[in-house]
Coordinates of C-alpha atoms and ligand atoms in Angstrom, one line a residue:
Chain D
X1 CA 76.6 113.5 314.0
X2 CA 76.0 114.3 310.5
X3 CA 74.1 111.5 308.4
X4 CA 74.0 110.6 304.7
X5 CA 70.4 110.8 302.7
X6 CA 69.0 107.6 303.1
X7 CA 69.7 105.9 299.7
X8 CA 66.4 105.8 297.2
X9 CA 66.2 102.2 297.3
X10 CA 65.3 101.8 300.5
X11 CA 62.1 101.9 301.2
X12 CA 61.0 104.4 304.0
X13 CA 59.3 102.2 306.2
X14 CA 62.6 100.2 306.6
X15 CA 64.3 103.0 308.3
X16 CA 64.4 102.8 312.2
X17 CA 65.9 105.6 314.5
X18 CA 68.4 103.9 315.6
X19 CA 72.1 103.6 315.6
X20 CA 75.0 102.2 317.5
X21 CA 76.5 105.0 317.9
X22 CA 74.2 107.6 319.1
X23 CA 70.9 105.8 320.5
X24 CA 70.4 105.9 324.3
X25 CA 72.7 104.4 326.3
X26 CA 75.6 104.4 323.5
X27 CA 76.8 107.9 324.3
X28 CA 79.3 107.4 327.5
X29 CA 77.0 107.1 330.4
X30 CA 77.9 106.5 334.4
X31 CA 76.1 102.9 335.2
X32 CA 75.6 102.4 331.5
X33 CA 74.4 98.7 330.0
X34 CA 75.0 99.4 326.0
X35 CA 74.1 95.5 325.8
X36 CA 70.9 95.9 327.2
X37 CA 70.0 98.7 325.4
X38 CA 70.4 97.3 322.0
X39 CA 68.4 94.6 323.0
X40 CA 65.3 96.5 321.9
X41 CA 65.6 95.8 318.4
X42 CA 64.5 92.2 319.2
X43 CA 61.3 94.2 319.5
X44 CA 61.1 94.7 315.6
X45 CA 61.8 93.4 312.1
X46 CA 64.7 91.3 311.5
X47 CA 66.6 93.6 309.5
X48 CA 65.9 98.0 309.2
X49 CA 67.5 100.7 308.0
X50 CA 69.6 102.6 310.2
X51 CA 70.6 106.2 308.6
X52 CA 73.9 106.9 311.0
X53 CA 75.5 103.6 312.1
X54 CA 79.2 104.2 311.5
X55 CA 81.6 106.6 312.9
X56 CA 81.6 109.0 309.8
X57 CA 77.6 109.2 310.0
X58 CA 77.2 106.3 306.8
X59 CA 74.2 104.3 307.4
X60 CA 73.8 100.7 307.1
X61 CA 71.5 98.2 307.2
X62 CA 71.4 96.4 310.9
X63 CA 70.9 92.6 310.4
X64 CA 69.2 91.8 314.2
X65 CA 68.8 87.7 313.9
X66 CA 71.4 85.3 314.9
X67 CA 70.7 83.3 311.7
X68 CA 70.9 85.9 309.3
X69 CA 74.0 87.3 311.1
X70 CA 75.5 84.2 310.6
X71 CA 74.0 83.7 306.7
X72 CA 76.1 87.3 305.9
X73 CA 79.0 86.3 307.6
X74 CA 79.6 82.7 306.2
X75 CA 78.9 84.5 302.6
X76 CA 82.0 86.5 301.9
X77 CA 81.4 86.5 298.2
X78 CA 78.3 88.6 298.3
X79 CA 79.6 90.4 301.4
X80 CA 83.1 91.9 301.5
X81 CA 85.1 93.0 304.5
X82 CA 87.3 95.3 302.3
X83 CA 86.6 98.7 303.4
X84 CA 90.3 100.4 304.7
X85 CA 88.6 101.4 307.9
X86 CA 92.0 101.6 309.3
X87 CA 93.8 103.5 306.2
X88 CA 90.4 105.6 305.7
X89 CA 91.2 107.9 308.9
X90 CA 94.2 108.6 307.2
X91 CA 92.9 109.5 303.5
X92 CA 94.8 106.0 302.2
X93 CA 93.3 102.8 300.8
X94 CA 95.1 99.6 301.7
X95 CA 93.4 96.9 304.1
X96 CA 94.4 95.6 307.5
X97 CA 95.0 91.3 306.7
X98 CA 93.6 89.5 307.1
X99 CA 90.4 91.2 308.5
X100 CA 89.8 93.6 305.4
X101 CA 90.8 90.9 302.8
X102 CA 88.1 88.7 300.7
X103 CA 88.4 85.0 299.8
X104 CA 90.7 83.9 298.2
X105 CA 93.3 86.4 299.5
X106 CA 91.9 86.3 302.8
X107 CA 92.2 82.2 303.1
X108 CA 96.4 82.6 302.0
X109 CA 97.5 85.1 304.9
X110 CA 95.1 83.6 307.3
X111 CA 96.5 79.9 306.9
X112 CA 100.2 82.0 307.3
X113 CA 98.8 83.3 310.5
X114 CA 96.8 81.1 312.3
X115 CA 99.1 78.3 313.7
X116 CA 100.6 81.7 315.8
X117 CA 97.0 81.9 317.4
X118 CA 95.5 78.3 316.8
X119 CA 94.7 76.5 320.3
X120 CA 98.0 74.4 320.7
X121 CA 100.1 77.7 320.4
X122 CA 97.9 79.5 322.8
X123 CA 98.2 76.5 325.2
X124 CA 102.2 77.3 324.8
X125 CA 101.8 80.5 326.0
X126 CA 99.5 80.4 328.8
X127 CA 102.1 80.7 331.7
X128 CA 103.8 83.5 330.7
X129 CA 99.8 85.1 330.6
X130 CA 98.9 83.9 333.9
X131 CA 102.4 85.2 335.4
X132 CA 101.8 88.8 334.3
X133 CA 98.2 88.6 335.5
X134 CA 99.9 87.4 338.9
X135 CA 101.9 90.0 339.3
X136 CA 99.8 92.9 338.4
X137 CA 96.9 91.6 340.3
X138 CA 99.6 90.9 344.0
X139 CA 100.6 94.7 343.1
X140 CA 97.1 95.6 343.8
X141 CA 96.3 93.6 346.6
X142 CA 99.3 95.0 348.6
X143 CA 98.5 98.4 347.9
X144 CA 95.1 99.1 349.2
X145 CA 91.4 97.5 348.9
X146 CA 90.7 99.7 346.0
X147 CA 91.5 100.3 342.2
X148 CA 90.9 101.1 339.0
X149 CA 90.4 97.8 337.2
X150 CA 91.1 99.4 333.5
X151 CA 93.7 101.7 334.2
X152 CA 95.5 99.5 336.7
X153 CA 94.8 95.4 335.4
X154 CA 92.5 95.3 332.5
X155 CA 95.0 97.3 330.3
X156 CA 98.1 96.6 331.7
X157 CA 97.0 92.8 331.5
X158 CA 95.9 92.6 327.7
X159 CA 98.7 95.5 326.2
X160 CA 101.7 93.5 327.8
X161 CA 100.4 90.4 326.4
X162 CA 100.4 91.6 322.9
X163 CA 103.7 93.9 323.7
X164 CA 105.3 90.2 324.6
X165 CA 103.9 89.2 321.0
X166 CA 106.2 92.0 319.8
X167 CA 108.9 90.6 321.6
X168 CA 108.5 94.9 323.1
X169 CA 109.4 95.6 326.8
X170 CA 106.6 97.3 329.2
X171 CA 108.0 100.7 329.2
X172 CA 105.8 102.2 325.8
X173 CA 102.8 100.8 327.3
X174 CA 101.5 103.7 328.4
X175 CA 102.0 105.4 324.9
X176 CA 100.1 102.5 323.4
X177 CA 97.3 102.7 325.6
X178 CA 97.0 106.4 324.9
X179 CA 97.6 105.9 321.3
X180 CA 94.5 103.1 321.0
X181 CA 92.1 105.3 323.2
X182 CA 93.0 108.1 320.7
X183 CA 92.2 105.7 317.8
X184 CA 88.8 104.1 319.0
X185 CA 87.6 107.5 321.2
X186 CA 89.6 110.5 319.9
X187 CA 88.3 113.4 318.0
X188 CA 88.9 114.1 314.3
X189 CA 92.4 115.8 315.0
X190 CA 93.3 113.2 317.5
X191 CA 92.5 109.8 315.6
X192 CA 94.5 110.8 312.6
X193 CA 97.4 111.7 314.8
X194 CA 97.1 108.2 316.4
X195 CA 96.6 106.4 313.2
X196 CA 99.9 107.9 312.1
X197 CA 101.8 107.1 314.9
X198 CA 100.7 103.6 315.1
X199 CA 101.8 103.0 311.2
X200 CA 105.0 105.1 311.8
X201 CA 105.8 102.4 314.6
X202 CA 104.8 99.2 313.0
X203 CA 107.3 100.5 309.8
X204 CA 109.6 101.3 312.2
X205 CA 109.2 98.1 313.8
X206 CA 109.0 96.4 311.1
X207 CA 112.5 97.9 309.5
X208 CA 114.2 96.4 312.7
X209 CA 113.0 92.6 312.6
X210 CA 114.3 92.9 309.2
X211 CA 117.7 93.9 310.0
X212 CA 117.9 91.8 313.2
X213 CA 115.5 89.1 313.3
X214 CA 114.4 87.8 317.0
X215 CA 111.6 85.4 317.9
X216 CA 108.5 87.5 317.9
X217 CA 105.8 88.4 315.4
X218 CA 107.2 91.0 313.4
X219 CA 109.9 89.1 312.7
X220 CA 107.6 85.8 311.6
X221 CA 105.6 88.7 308.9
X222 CA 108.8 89.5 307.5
X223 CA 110.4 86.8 307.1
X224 CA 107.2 84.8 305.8
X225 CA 106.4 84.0 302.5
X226 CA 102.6 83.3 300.6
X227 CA 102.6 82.4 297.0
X228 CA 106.3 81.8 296.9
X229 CA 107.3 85.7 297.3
X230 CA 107.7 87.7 300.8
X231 CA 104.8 90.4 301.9
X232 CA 105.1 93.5 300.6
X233 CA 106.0 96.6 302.7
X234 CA 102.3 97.2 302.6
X235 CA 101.3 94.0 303.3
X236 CA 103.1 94.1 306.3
X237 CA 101.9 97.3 307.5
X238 CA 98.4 95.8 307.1
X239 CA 99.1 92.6 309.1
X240 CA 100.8 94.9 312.2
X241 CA 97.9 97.0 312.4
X242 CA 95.7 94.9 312.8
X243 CA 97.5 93.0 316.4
X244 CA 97.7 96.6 317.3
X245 CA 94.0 97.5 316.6
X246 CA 92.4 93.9 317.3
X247 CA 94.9 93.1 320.7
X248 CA 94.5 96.4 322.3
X249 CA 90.9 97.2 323.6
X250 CA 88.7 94.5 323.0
X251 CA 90.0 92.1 325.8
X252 CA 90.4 94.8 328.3
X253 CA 86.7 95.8 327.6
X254 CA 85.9 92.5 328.3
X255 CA 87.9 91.7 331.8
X256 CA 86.2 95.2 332.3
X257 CA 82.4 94.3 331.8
X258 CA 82.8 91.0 333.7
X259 CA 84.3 92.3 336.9
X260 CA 81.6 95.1 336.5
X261 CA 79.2 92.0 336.7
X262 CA 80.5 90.7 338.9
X263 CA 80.7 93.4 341.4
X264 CA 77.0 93.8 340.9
X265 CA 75.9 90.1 341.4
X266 CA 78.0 88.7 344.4
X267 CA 76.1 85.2 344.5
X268 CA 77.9 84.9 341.0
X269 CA 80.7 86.4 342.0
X270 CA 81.2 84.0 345.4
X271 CA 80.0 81.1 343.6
X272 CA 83.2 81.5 341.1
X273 CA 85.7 82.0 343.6
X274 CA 84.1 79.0 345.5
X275 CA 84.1 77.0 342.4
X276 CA 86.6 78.3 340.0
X277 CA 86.1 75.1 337.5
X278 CA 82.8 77.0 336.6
X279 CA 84.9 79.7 335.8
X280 CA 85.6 78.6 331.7
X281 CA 81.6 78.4 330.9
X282 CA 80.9 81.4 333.2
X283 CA 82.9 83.2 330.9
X284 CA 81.3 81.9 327.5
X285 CA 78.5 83.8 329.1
X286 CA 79.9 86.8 329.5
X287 CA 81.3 86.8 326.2
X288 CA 77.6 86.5 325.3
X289 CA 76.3 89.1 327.3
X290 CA 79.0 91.7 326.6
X291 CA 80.6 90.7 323.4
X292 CA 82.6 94.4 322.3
X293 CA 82.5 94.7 318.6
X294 CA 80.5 95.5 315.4
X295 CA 81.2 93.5 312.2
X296 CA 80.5 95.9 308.7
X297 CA 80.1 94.2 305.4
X298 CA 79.9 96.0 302.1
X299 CA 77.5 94.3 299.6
X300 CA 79.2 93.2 296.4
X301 CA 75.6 92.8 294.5
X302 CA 72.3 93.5 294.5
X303 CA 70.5 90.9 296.5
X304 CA 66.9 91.0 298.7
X305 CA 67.5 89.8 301.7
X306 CA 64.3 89.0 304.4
X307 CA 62.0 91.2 302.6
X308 CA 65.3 94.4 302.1
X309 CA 66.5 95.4 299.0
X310 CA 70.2 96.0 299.8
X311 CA 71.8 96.8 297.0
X312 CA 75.7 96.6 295.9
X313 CA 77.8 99.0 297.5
X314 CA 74.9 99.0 301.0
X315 CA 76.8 98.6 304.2
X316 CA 75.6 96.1 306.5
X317 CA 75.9 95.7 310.1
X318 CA 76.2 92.6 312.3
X319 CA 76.9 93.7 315.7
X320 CA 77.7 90.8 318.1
X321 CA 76.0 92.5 320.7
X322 CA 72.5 92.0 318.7
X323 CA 73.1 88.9 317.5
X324 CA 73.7 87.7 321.3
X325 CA 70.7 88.9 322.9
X326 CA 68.2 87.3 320.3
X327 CA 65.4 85.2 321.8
X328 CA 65.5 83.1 318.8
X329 CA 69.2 82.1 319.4
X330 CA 69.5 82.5 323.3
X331 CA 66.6 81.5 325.9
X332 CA 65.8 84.2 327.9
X333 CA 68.8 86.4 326.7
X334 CA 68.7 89.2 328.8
X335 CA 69.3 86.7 331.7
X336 CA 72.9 86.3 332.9
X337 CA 73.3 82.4 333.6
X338 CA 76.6 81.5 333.9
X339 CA 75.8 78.1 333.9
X340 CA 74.4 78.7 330.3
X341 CA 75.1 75.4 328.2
X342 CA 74.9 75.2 324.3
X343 CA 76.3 79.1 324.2
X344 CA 76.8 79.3 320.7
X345 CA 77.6 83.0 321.0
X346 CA 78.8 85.6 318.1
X347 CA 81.5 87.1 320.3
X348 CA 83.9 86.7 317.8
X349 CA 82.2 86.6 314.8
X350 CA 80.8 83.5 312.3
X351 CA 82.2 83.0 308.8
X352 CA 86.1 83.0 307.5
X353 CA 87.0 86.4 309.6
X354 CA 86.4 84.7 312.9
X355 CA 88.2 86.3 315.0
X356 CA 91.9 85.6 314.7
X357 CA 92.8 86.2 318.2
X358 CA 89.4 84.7 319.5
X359 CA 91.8 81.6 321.8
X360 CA 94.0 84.0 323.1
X361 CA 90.7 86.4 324.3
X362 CA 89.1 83.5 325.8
X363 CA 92.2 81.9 327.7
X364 CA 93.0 85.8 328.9
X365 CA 89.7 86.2 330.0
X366 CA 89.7 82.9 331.6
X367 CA 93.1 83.6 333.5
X368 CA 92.2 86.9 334.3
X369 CA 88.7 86.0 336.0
X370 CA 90.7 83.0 338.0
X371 CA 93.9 84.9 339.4
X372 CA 91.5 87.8 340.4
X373 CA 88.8 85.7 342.1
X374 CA 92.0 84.0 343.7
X375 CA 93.1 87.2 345.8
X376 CA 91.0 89.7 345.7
X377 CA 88.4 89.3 348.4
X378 CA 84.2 89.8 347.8
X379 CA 84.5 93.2 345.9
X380 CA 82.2 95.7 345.0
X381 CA 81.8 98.9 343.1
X382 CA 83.0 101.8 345.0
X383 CA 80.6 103.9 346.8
X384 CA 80.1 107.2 345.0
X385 CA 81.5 106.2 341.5
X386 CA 80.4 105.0 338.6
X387 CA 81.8 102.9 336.1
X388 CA 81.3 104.9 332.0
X389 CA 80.2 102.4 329.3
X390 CA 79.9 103.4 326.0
X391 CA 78.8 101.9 322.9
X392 CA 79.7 102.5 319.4
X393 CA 82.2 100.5 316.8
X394 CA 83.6 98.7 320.0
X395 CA 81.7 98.5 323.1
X396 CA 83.7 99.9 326.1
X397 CA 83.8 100.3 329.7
X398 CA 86.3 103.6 330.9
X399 CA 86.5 103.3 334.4
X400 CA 85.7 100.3 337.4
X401 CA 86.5 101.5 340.3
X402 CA 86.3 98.6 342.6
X403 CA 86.2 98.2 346.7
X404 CA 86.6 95.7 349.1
X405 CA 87.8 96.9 352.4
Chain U
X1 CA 76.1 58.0 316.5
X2 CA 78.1 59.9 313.9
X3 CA 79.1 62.9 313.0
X4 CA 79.0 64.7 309.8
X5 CA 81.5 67.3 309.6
X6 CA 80.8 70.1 306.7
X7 CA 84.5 70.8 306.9
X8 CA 84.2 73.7 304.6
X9 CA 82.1 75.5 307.0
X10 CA 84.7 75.2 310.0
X11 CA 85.9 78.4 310.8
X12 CA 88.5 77.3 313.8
X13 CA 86.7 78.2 316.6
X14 CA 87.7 74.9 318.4
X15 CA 84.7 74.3 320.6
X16 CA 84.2 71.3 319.7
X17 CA 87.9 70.3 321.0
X18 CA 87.1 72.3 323.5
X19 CA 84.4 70.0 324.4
X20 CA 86.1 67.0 323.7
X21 CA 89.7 66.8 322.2
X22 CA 89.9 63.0 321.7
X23 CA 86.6 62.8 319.5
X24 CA 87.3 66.2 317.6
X25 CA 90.9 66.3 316.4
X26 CA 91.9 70.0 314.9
X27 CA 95.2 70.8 312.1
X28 CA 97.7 72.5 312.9
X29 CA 96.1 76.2 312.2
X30 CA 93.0 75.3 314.6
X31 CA 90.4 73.8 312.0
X32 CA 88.9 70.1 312.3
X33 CA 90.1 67.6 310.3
X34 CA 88.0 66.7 307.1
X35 CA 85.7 63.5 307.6
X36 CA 83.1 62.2 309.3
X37 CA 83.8 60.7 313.0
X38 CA 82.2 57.8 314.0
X39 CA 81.6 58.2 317.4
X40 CA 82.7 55.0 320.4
X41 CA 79.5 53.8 322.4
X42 CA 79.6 55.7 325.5
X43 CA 81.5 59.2 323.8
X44 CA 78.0 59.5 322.7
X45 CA 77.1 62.6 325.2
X46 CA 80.2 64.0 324.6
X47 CA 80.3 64.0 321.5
X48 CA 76.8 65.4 321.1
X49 CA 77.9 68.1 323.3
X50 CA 80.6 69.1 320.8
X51 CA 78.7 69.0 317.7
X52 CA 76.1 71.1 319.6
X53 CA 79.1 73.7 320.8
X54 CA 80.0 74.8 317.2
X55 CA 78.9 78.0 316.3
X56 CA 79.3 77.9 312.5
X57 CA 76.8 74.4 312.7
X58 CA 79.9 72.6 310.8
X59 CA 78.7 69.3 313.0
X60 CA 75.6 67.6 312.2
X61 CA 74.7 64.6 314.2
X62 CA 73.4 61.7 312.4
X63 CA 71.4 59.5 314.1
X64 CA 69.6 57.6 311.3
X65 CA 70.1 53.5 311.4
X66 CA 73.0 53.5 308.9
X67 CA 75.1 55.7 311.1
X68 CA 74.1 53.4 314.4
X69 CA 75.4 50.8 311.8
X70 CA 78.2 51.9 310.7
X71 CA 79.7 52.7 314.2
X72 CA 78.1 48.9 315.2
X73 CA 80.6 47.5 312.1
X74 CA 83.5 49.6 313.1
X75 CA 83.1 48.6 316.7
X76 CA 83.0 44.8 315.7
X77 CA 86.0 45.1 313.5
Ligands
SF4_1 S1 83.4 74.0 316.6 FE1 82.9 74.0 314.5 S2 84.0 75.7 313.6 FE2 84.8 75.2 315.5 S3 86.6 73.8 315.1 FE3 84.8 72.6 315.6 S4 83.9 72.2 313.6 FE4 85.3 73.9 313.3

């Protein structure tokens, strides 16, 4: 991976070999543990230098406390979430909303959108979720005492859930699936390609709602108005590609990682289908243990920060997945306790960009865990595979082939 | 026992509610209401166990003699 110069303000002994993207364990690897592997930088300072942390090869600093995580989050003033990573792929500047947008922007299209994810709304929807993980999960039990968790529930589960928030049938969701995997895993040729389609559909998508309104979310970001005017056509691009980015891979990782764990540990695993109220904390520790994603901030001014000199423009990293495995935060965080109380985890983020979605994640995750402990017997991973987990941007998990004949 | 709530650092993440939905009441987009709670006699653990649950640290718990008061007053009113 080709890597920028390290800037001249930073000062040499402040740069650590180290990256998201390309240190051990973050390139795909059979029987992988990304989490564990970042876990290292506990080890050392609270915040380095690292040359290649992005997908293009940037470098940014890597923030590795809980506290100071959460001190660079809460601030959005001194650092912005406006970098176009989405439009960037495709040569274009315009942000995804409300993720990429800064206060006082950011606050306006995030009041529009959060009574469609707030608690109440998610309570609304929670049988038609635990229906479709019914269905798929009886499919699999009738067919055999094996699968492929990601390809045949984790995906299926999380991509008709946010195809239902487009008021879409099932039938694309192969496409979509192929489409994100491009976008998040796909070469220099391929995520372009995917990024195009994925804009080309939300337009499209959008163009219909607007001609024939129905009851779904496209048709809510047209029709919706912030300062007394509707979005504009860009605005609404911006707000569609972010469900598709956000919805698509994150959860599924998640469902992914957890049955993993659960395949491994089958004390944990018996004691949850035993006890299935233990189920809702069990998975606020999972969510610690495996969060998925990396948050970037661009600094808007020169400030030191523990003892760094980042300066405006610097790019600095809070990955969940550091900021949940810090001694100072967590006791004993390497150690899975699914009985862990006081989890104050940074699964989805501190500051105004919490994660939107973050009480439709956890209720998915929740009802996925329950329906699958509920009828599929002690499971394990299948002799002679081995699930691929990668790191990078988002954390990720590409195969779990499970067994319980 | 009462509860201080920094209601410009809420960020929605409902664990308090989550925690106890009678003591910590959320708007309609997800975010706790603005003022301080004065927490019943017995809600004490629960409530403590919501304040503690917020990942922002938006709830402090105050425990000095004027919020014991104040909760004694309300209780007597
Ligand atoms: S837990 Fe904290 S951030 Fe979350 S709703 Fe309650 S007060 Fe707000």
């Amino acid at each position: 991976m080709a890597s920028n110069p390290v800037p001249d303000h930073v000062p040499p002994e402040m740069v650590r070999d180290f990256s998201l993207f390309t240190s051990a364990g973050m390139l795909p690897t059979p029987n992988g543990d990304p989490h564990a592997a970042v876990a290292c930088v506990h080890a050392g300072p609270p915040i380095f230098y690292s040359p290649y942390n992005t997908r293009n090869g940037r470098g940014t600093w890597v923030i590795t406390r809980t506290r100071d995580q959460r001190r660079v989050l809460q601030d959005a003033e001194t650092f912005s979430s406006h970098r176009s990573i989405f439009a960037s792929v495709l040569g274009e500047n315009w942000p995804m909303i409300p993720l990429e947008l800064d206060p006082p922007a950011h606050g306006i299209f995030r009041s529009l959108l959060n009574p469609l994810f707030s608690p109440k709304r998610v309570m609304v929807l929670e049988p038609v979720v635990r229906e479709r993980a019914i269905a798929l999960i009886d499919r699999i039990a009738a067919s055999g005492t094996s699968c492929d968790v990601m390809k045949d529930f984790a995906f299926p589960f999380t991509v008709n859930i946010f195809l239902g928030f487009l008021g879409l049938s099932d039938d694309r969701l192969d496409i979509f699936v192929g489409w994100a995997n491009d976008l998040l895993h796909g070469d220099d040729v391929k995520r372009p390609a995917a990024a195009r389609m994925i804009v080309a559909f939300i337009d499209e998508l959008a163009a219909m709602r607007r001609k024939e309104p129905v009851a779904d979310f496209m048709t809510f970001v047209v029709q919706a108005e912030v300062e007394g005017r509707p979005l504009t056509d860009e605005e609404v691009r911006g707000t569609g590609v972010l469900l598709f980015v956000a919805g698509l891979d994150t959860v599924a990782a998640a469902i992914g990682f957890d049955l993993a764990y659960l395949a491994r540990n089958p004390k944990d695993q018996d004691l949850l289908r035993s006890e299935p109220d233990r189920i809702g904390l069990a998975a606020e520790e999972l969510l610690r243990a495996y969060p998925t994603v990396q948050m970037i901030r661009v600094a808007t001014k020169n400030i030191d920060f523990e003892g760094a000199p980042i300066r405006k423009g610097d790019y600095v990293s809070c990955a969940t997945m550091i900021a949940n495995r810090d001694p100072a935060e967590f006791k004993c965080p390497n150690t899975i306790d699914l009985a862990r109380e006081d989890n104050r985890h940074a699964a989805f983020g501190y500051g105004p960009h919490r994660c939107l979605g973050s009480h439709l994640a956890r209720r998915e995750i929740v009802i996925g865990l329950e329906e699958w402990l509920a009828r599929i017997p002690g499971f394990r991973i299948k002799e002679g595979t081995a699930p691929i987990t990668y790191g990078g941007h988002v954390f990720g998990i590409e195969n779990l082939i499970l067994d319980w004949s | 026992m009462r509860i201080i709530v920094h209601h410009a650092t809420c960020q929605g993440h409902a664990r308090c509610w989550a925690q106890a939905p009678d003591i910590f009441k959320l708007d309609d987009e997800g975010y706790i209401l603005p003022g301080d709670i004065n927490v019943a006699e017995g809600d004490e653990l629960l409530a403590s166990r919501g304040a503690q649950a917020c990942p922002e640290r938006a709830l402090e718990i105050d425990r000095t003699a004027a919020a014991l008061e104040s909760v004694f007053i309300q209780s007597r009113v």
